[in-house]
Short mmCIF file of C-alpha atoms in Angstrom, two decimals:
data_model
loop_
_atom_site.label_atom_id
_atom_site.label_comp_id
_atom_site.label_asym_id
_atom_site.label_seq_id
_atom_site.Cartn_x
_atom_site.Cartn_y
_atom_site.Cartn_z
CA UNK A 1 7.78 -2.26 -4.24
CA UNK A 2 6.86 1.61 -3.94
CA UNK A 3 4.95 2.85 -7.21
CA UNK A 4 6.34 5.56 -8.95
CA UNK A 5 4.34 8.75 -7.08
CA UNK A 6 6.73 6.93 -3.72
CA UNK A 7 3.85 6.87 -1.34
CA UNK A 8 4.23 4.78 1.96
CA UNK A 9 2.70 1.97 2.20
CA UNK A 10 1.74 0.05 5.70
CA UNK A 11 4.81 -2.30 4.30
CA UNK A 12 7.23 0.39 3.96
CA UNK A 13 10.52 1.00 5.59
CA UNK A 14 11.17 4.55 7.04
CA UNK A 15 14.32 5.58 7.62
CA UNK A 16 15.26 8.91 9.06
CA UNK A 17 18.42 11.34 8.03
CA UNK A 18 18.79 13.34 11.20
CA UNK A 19 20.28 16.58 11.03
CA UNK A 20 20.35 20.36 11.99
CA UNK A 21 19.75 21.10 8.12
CA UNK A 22 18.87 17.49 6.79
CA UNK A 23 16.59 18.45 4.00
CA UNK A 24 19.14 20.56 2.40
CA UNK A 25 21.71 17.68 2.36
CA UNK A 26 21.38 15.85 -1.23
CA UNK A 27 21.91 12.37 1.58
CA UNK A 28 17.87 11.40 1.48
CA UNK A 29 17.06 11.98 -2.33
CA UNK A 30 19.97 10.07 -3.06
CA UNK A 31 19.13 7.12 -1.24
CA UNK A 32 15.47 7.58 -1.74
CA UNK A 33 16.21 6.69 -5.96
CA UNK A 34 18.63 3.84 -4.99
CA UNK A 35 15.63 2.21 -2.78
CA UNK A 36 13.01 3.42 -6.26
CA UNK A 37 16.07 1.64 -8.81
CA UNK A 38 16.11 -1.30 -6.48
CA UNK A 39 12.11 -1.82 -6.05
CA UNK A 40 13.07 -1.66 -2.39
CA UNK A 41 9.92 -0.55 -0.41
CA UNK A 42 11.98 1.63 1.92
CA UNK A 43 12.06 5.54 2.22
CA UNK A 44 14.52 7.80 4.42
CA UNK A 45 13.15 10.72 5.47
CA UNK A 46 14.97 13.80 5.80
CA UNK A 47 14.47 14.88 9.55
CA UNK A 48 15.67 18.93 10.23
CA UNK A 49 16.14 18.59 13.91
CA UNK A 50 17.42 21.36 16.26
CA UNK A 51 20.17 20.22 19.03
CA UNK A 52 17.50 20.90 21.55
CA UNK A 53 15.04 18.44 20.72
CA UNK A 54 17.94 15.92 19.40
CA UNK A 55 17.49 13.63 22.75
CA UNK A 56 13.57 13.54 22.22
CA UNK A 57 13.38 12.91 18.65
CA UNK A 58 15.68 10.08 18.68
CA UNK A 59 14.76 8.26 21.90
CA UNK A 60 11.34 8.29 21.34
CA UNK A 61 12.13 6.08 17.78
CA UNK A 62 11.94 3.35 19.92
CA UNK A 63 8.37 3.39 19.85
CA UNK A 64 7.88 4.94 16.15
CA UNK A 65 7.43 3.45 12.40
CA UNK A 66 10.96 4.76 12.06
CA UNK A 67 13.36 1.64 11.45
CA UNK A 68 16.61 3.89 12.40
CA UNK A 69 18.64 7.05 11.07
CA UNK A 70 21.38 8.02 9.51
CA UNK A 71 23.12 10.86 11.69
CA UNK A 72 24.68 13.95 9.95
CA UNK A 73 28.11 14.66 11.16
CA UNK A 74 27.38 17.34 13.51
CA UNK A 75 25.37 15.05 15.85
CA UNK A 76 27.19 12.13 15.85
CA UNK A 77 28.90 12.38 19.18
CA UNK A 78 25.30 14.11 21.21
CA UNK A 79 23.67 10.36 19.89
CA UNK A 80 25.83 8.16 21.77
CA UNK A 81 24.89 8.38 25.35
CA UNK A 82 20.48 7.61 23.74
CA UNK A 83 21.41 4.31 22.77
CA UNK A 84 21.01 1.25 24.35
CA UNK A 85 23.32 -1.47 22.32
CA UNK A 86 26.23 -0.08 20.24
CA UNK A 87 29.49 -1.76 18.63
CA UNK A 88 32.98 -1.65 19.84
CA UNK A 89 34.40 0.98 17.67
CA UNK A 90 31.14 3.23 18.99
CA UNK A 91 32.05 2.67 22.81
CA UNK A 92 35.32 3.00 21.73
CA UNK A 93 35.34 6.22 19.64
CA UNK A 94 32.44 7.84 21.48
CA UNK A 95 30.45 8.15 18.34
CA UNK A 96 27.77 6.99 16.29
CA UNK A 97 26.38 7.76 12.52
CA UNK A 98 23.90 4.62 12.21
CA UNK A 99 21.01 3.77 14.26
CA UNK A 100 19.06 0.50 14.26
CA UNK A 101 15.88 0.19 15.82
CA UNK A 102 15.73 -3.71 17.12
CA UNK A 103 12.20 -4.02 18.71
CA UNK A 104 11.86 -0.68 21.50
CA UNK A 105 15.84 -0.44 21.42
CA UNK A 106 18.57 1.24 19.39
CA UNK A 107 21.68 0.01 18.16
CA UNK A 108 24.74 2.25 17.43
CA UNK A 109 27.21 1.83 14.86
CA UNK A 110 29.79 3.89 12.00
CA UNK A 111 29.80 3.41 8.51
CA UNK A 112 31.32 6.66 7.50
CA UNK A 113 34.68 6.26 8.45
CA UNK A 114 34.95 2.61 6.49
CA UNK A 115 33.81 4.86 4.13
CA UNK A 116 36.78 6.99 4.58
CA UNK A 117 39.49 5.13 4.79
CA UNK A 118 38.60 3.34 1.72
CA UNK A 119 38.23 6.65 -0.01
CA UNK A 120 41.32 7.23 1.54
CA UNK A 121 43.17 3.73 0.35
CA UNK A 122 40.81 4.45 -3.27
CA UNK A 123 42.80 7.48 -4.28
CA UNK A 124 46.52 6.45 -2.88
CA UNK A 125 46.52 8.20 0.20
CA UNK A 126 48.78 5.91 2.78
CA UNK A 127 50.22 9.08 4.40
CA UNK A 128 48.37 10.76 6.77
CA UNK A 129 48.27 13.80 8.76
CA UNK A 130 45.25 13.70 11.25
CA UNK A 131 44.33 17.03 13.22
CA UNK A 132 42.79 16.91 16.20
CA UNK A 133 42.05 14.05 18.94
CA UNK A 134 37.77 13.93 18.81
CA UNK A 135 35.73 11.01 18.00
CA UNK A 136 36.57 11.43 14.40
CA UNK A 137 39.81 10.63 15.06
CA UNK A 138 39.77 7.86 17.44
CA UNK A 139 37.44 6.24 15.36
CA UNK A 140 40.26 6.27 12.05
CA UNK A 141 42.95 5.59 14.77
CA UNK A 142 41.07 2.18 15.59
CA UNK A 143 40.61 1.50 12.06
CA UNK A 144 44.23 3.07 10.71
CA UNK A 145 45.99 0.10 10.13
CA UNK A 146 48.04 0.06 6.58
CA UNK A 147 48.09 4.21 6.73
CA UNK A 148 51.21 5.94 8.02
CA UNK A 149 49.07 8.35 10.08
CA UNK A 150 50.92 11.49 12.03
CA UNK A 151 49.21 13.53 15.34
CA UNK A 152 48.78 17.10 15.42
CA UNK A 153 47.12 18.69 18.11
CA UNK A 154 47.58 21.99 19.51
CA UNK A 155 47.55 20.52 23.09
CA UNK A 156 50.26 17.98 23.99
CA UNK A 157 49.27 16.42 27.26
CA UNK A 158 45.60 16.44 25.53
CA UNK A 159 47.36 14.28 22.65
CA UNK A 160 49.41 12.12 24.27
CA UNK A 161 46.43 10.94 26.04
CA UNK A 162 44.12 10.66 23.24
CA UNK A 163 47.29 7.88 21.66
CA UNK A 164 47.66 6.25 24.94
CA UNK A 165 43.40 5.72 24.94
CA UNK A 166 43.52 4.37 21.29
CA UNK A 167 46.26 2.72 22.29
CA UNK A 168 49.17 4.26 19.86
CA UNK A 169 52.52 2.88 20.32
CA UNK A 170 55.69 5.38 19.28
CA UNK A 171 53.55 7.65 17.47
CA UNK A 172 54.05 11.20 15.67
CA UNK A 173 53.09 13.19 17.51
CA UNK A 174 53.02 16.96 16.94
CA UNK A 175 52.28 19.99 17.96
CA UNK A 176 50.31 22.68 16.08
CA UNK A 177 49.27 25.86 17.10
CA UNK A 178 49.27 29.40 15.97
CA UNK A 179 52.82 30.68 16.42
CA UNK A 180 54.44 27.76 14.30
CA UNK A 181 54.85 27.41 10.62
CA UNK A 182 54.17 24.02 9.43
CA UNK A 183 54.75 22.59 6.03
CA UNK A 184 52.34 19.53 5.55
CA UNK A 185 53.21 19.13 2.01
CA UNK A 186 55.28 15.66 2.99
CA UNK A 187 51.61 14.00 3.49
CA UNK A 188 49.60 12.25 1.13
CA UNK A 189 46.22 13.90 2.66
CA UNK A 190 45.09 16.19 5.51
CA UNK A 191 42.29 15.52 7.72
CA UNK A 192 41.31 17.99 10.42
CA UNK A 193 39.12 16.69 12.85
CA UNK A 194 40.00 19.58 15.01
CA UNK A 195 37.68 22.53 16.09
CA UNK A 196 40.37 25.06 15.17
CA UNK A 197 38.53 27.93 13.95
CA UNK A 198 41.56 28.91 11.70
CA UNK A 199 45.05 26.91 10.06
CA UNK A 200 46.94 30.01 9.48
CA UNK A 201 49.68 27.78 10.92
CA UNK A 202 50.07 25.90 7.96
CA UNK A 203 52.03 27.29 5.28
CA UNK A 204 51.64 24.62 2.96
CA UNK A 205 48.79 21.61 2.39
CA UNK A 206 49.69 18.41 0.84
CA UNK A 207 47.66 17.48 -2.26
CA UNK A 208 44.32 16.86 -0.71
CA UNK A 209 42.64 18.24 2.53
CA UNK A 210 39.50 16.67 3.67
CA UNK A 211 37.27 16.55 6.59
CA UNK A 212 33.81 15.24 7.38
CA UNK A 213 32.08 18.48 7.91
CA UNK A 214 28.97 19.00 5.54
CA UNK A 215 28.99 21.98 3.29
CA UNK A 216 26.52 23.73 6.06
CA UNK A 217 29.09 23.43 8.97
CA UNK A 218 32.24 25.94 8.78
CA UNK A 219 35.57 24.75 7.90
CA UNK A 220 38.60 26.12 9.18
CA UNK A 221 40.59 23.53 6.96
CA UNK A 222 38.34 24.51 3.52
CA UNK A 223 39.27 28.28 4.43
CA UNK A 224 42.83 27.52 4.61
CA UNK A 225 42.79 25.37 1.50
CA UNK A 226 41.38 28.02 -0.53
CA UNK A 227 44.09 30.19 0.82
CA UNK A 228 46.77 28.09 -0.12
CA UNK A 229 44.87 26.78 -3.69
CA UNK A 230 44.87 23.45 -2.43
CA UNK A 231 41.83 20.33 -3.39
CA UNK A 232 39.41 20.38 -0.41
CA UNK A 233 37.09 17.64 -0.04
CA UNK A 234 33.87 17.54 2.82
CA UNK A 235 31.58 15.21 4.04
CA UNK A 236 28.96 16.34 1.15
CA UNK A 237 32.36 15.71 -1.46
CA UNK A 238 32.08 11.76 -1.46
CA UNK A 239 28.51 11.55 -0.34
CA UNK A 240 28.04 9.45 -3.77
CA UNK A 241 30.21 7.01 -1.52
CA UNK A 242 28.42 7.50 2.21
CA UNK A 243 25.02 6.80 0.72
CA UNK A 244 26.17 3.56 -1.49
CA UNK A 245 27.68 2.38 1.98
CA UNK A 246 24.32 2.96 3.81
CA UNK A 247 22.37 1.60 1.35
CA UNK A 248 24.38 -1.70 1.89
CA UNK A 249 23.96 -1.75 5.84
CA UNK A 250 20.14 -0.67 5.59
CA UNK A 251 19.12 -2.82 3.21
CA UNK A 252 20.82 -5.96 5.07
CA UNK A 253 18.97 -5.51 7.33
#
């Protein structure tokens, strides 16, 4: 059990939250007083890390006191290719926001997107309009079922590949792109997994737009929300929800 000044003992846990500005996310202090309410002797450890020395600081947690990490969302595709065991919907997705160190190996997995969708099933949002064809959204495509999702994209050939590889039958496709005008209003929810640097396209959002960019990444979707006066919702918006969820898989463990 850590005493109440938290200092590490030779028994304790570390876990790392990797990210370009990690100590500025809310992610470790959070989990840090659910491991203190708990008497869990475990401690995450907020870990700034520039994309340059990503590849070294996590491959070289094989051989650390570090247990695993939590990746922030703007690493979680660069992680994938370090590991050495990873689950189906990481090979499958192409990316990775948990890390398990099992002896001098790592072990992939997500836990933010069964976050998601049960945010998404939490607050009645069946209809879905997903943005984009990256990693983001394969991974909800593999784990869609019970949503009424449609595809937006502003390449065609690009998405009609990307529902072929996920392996989409007869779905809605769409393009988007910035000569159209596009009225999203019909949707429960908006998620843009897109790197769109603007949505000028869309003339109307439906009641909630959300992506799972932290509040230190730009947002072409929060931008346009604001325009329109629309609910936006980010990564850091149900991290109350992300951290309960890691606390669960880290503490199984």
């Amino acid at each position: 059990m850590m005493n109440d000044d938290n200092q590490i003992s030779k028994q304790t846990r570390l876990f790392g939250f990797i990210g370009e500005s990690a100590g500025a996310s809310r992610f470790s202090a959070i989990m840090n007083k659910k491991f203190k309410d708990n008497s869990d002797d475990v401690m995450m450890i907020p870990m700034n890390i520039r994309e340059d020395d990503l590849y070294f600081t996590v491959s070289n947690m094989k051989k650390s006191h570090v247990n695993g990490s939590v990746i922030s969302s703007e690493y979680v595709s660069q992680v994938v290719e370090i590991l050495d065991n990873a689950s189906s919907l990481v090979k499958r997705s192409g990316m990775c926001d948990i890390i398990y160190k099992e002896g001098e190996t790592l072990r992939g997995d997500i836990f933010s997107l069964r976050v998601l969708t049960e945010h998404l099933k939490d607050i009645g949002a069946l209809k879905v309009a997903i943005i984009g064809v990256n990693h983001y959204a394969k991974a909800f495509a593999f784990m869609a079922c019970g949503f009424d999702v449609s595809y937006y994209n502003e390449n065609l050939e690009e998405l009609m590949s990307f529902t072929a590889e996920v392996e989409l039958k007869d779905a809605d496709i769409n393009r988007i792109a910035r000569d159209m005008s596009i009225d999203m209003s019909m949707f429960d929810l908006v998620l843009d997994f897109s790197e769109m640097t603007h949505l000028t396209m869309i003339d109307k959002l439906p009641k909630v737009s959300m992506d799972m960019k932290n509040n230190k990444e730009f947002s072409a979707l929060k931008q346009r929300a604001i325009d329109l006066n629309a609910e936006y919702v980010s990564y850091d918006d149900i991290i109350d929800k992300l951290t309960n969820k890691a606390y669960i898989e880290i503490t199984k463990k």
